[in-house]
Coordinates of C-alpha atoms in Angstrom, one line a residue:
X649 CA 3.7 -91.4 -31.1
X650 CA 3.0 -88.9 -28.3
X651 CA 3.3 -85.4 -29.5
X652 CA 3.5 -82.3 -27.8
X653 CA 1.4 -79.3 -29.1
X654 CA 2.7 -76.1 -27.5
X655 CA 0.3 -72.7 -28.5
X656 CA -2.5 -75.7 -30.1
X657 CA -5.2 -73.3 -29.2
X658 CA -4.1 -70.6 -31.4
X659 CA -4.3 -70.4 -35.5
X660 CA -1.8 -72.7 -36.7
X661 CA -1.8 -74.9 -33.6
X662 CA -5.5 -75.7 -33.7
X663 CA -5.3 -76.8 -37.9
X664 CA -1.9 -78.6 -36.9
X665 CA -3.9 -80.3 -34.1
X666 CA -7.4 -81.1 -36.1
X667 CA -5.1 -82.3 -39.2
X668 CA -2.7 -84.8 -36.9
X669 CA -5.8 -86.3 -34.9
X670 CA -7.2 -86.6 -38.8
X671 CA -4.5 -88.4 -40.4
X672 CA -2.7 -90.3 -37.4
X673 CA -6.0 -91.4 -34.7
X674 CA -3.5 -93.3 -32.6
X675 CA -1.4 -91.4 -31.7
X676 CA -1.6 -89.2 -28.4
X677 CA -1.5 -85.2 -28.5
X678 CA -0.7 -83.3 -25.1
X679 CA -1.5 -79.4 -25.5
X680 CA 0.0 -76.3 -24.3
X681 CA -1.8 -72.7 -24.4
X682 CA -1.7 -69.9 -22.0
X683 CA -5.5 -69.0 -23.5
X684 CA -4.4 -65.2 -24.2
X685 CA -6.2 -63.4 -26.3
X686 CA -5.1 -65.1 -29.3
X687 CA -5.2 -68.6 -28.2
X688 CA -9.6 -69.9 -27.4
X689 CA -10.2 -73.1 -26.5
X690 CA -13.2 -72.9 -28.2
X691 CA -11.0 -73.9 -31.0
X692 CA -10.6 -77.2 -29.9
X693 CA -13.7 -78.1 -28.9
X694 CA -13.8 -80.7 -30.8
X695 CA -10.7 -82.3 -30.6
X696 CA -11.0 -82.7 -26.6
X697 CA -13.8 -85.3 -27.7
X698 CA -10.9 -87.5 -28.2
X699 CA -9.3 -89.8 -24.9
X700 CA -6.3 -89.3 -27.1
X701 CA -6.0 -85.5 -26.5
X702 CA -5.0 -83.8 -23.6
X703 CA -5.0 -80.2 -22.7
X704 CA -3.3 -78.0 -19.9
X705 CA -3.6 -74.5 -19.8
X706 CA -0.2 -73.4 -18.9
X707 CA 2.4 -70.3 -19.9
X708 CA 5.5 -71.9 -22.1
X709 CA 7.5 -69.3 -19.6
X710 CA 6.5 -70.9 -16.2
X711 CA 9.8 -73.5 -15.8
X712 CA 8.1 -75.6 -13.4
X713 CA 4.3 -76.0 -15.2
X714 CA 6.4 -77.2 -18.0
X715 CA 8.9 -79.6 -16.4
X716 CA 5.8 -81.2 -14.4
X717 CA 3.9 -81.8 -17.7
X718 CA 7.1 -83.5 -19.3
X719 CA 8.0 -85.3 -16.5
X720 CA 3.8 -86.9 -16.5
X721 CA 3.9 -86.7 -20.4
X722 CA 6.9 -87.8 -21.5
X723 CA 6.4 -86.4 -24.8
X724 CA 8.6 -87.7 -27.9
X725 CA 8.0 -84.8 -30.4
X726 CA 7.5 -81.1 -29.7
X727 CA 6.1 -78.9 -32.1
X728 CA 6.6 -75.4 -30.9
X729 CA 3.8 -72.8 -32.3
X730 CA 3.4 -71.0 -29.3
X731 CA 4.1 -67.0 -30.3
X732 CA 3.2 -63.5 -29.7
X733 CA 3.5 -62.9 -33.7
X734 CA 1.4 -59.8 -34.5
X735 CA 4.1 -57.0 -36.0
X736 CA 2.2 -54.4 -34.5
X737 CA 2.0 -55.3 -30.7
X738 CA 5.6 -55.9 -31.0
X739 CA 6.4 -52.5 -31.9
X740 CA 4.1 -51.1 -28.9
X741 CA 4.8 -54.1 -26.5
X742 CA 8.7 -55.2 -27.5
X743 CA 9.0 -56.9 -23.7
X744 CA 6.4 -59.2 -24.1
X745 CA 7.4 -61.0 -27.3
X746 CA 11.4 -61.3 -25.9
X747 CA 9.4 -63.2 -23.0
X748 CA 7.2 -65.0 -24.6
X749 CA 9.0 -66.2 -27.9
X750 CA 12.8 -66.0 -26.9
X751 CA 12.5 -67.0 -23.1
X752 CA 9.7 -69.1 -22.8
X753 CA 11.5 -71.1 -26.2
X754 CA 14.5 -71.6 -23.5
X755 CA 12.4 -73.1 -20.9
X756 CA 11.1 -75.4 -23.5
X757 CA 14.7 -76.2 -24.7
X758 CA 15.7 -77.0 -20.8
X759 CA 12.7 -79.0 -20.4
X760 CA 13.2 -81.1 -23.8
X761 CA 17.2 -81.6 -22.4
X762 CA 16.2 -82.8 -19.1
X763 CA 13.3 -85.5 -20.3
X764 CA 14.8 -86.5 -23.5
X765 CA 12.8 -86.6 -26.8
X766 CA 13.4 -87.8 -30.0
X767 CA 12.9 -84.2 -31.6
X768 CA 11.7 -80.0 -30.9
X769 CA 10.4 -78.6 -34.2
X770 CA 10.5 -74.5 -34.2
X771 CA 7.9 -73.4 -35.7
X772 CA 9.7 -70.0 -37.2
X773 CA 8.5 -67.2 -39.8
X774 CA 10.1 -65.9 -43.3
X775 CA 10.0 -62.6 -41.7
X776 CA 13.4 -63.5 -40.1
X777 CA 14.8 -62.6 -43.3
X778 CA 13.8 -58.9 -43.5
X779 CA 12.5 -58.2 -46.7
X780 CA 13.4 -57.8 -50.3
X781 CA 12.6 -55.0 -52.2
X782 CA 9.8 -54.8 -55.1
X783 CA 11.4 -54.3 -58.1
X784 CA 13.5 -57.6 -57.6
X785 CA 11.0 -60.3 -58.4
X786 CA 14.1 -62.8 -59.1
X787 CA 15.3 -62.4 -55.0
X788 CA 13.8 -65.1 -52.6
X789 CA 14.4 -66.1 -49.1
X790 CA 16.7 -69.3 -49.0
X791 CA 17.4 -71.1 -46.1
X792 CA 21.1 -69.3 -46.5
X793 CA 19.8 -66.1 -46.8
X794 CA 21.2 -64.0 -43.7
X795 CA 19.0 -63.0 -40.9
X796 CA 18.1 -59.7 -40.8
X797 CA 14.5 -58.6 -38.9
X798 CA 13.1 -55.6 -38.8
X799 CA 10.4 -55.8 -36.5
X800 CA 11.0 -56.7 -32.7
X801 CA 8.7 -59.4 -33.4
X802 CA 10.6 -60.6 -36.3
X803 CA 14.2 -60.3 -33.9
X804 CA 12.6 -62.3 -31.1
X805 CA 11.4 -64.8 -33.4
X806 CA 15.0 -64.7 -35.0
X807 CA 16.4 -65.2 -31.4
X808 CA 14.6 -68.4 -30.9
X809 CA 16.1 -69.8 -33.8
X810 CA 19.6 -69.3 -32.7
X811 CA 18.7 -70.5 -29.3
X812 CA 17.8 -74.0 -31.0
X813 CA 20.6 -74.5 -33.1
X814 CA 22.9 -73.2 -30.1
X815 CA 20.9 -76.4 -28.0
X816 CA 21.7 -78.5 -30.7
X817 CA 25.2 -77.9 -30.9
X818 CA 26.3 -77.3 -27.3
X819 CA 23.9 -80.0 -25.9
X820 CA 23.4 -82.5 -28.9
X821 CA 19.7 -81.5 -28.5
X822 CA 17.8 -83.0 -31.5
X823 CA 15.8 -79.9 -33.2
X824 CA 14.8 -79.1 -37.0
X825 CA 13.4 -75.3 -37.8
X826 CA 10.9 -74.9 -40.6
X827 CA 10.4 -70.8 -41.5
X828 CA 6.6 -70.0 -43.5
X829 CA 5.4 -67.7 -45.3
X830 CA 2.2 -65.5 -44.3
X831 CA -0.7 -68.1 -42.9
X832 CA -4.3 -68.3 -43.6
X833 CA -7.1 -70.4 -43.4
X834 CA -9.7 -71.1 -40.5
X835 CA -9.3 -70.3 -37.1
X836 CA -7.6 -66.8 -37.9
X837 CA -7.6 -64.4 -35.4
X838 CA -9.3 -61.4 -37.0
X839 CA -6.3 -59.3 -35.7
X840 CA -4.8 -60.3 -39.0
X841 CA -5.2 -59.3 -42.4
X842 CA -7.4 -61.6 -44.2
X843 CA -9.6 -62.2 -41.7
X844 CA -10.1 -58.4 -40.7
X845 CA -10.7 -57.3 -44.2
X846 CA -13.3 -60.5 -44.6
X847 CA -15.1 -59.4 -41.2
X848 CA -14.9 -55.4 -41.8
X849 CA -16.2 -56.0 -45.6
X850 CA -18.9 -58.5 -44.3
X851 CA -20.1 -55.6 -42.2
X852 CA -19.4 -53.1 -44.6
X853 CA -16.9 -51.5 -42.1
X854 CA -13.5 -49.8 -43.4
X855 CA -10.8 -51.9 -44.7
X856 CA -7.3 -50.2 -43.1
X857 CA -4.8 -51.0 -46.3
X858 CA -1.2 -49.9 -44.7
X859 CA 0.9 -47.0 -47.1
X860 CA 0.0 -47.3 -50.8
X861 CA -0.7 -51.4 -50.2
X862 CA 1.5 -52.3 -52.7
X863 CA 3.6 -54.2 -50.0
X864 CA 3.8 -57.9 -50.9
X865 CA 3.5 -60.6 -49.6
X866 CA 3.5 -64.8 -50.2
X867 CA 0.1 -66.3 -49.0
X868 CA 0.5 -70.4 -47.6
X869 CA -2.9 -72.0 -46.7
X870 CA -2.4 -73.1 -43.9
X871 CA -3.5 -77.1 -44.2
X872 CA -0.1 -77.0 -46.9
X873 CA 1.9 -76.0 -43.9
X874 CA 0.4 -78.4 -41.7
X875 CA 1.4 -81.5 -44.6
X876 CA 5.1 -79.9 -44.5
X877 CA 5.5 -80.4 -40.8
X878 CA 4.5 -83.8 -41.1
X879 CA 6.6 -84.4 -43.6
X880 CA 9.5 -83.1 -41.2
X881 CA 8.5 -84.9 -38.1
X882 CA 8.7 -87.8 -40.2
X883 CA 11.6 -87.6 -42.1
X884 CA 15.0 -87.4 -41.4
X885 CA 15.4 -84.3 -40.8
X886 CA 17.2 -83.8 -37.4
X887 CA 18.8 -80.3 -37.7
X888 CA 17.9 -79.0 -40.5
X889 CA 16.1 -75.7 -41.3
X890 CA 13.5 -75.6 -44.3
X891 CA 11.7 -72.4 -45.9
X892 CA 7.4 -73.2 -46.8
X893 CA 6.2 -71.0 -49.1
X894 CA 3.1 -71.4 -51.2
X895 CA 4.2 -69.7 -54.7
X896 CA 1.5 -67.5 -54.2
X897 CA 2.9 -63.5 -53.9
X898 CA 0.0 -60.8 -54.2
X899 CA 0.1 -57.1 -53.0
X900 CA -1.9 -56.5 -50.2
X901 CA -4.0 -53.7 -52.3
X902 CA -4.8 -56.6 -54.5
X903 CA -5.7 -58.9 -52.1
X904 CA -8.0 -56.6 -50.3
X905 CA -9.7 -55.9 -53.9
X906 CA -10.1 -59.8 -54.4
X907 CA -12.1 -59.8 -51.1
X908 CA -14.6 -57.1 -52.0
X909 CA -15.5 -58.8 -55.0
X910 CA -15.5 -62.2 -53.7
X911 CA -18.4 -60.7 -50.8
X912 CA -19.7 -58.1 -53.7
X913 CA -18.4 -55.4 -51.8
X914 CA -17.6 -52.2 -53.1
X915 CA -13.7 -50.9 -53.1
X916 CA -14.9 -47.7 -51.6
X917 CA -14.8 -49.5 -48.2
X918 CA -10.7 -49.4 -48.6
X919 CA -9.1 -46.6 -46.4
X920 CA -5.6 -45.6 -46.5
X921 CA -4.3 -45.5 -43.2
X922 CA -0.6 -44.6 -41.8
X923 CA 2.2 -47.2 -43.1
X924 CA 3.6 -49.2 -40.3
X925 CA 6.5 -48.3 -38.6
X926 CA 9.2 -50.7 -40.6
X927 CA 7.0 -52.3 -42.8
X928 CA 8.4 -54.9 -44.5
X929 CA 8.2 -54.1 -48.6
X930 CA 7.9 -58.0 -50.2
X931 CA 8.7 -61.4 -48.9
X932 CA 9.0 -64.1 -50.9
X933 CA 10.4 -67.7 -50.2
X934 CA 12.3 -70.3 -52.0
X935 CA 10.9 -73.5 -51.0
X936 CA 12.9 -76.3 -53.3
X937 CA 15.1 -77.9 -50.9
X938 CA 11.6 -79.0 -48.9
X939 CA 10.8 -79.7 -52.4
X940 CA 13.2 -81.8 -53.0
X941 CA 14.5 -83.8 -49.8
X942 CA 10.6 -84.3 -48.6
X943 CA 8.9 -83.8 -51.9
X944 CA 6.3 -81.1 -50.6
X945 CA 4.1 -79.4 -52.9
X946 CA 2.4 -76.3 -51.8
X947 CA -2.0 -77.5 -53.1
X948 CA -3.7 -74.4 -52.6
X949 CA -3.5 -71.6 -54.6
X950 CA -4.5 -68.2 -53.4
X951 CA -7.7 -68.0 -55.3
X952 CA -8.8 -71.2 -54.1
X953 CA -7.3 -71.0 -50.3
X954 CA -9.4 -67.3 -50.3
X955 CA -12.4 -69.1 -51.2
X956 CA -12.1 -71.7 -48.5
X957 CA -11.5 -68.9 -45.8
X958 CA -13.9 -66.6 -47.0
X959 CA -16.6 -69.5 -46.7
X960 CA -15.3 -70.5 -43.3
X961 CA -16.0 -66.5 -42.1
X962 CA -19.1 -66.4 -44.0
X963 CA -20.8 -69.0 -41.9
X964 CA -20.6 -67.1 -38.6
X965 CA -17.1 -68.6 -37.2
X966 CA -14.4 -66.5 -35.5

């Protein structure tokens, strides 16, 4: 199998890429990353070891980069991580996420039509929902819920999913969408929460908790989203949309607390800083139709997932 990677040198894409050359050693991996600030090939340093791993450093957006590549590659899967996806850019920098994540997903699309493969998996977000409100614990996400974003982020992302279902249906395009819950784990760029407050706490710097922190939200280590793609590459799964969640909802107050005393740091170092504009309250996601059809079991707890990450930090990576 020859799979296409696109945004492999980023969070998710660089676990995605270290668990596939893992479990499935023959088969080749061609990756896509325009190296921005989120995206270091550092991250795959040891994954370019292998003569079964190729790398280009290219922009999803430029047509013709990405139509030579498929044209030498001839990819047969496509697993699309490739993002602008912090919620706070977005609201400063709207225009780059709409071209990143809604046009350079149509480039993709055009490139996949014109050198045929047997599937393009989105790689999508729960926040494409919206949110649910606090004192509901009984509400989750399902793949029916109606899309309703709140951040420009969350609408590009939203956007891309309509785009592939619309390739699907007007072109016959062969596509499947899988929507996750927050991400952690190695590799983390410490724009994002866990791996801020682990480096601010290690350095006994401020730990910014948004509003009161009680917003909530449902925590997925990320190697338990890597085994549910899998299991969707490999099943049969052609257009269909599935929700990964990890069971695992904690307030962001509390998960900052859990930090300090994991690193025996004192809850002084929290600071209450201005809420973010539309900030989502709670999301929480209903995963039992992955459950069912593909038998995927969210492994990692929160506790233990925290422990892993924290370790990971702890031993000088970035």
């Amino acid at each position: 199998m020859k799979v296409f990677i696109t945004g492999g040198a980023g969070f998710i894409g660089t676990n995605f890429i270290y668990y596939w050359q893992k479990k499935y050693p023959q088969d080749q991996i061609v990756c896509v990353d325009a190296l921005t600030y989120a995206g270091r090939i550092e991250n795959l340093e040891d994954a370019r070891k292998s003569d079964r791993f190729t790398f280009y450093k290219e922009n999803i957006c430029d047509k013709e980069a990405m139509e030579r590549i498929f044209e030498k590659e001839r990819p047969e899967y496509v697993v699309h991580f490739a993002a602008e996806s912090h919620v706070d850019n977005s609201i400063k920098h709207p225009e780059i996420f709409l071209e990143t994540n809604v046009l350079g997903t149509q480039v993709l699309l055009e490139a996949c039509r014109k050198y045929p493969v047997k599937r393009f998996h989105q790689i999508s977000t729960d926040e494409v929902y919206g949110d649910l409100p606090l004192e509901r614990k009984d509400l989750f996400f399902t793949e029916d819920t109606p899309l309703n974003p709140s951040s420009p982020y969350s609408a590009s992302k939203a956007s891309a999913d309509f785009l592939v279902m619309a390739y699907r249906r007007t072109y016959g395009l062969p596509v499947s969408i899988s929507r996750c819950s927050n991400n952690y784990g190695p590799y983390q760029h410490t724009e994002k929460m866990i791996p801020l407050m682990i480096t601010n706490a290690k350095a006994d710097k401020a730990l910014p908790v948004y509003g009161t922190g009680d917003n909530v939200r449902d925590w997925l280590y990320v190697e338990d989203h890597c085994r549910a793609i899998d299991l969707i590459l490999h099943g049969d799964c052609e257009g269909e949309i599935f929700n990964i969640g990890g069971h695992n909802e904690i307030s962001n107050l509390e998960l900052v607390k859990y930090i300090c005393k994991q690193l025996g740091k004192s809850e002084d170092l929290i600071t209450f800083v201005e809420d973010r504009k539309g900030h989502d309250k709670r999301y929480a996601i209903d995963p039992s139709k992955i459950q069912r059809i593909l038998g995927w079991e969210p492994e990692t707890d929160v506790s233990a997932g925290l422990m892993k990450t924290i370790a990971w930090y702890t031993r000088g990576h970035k």
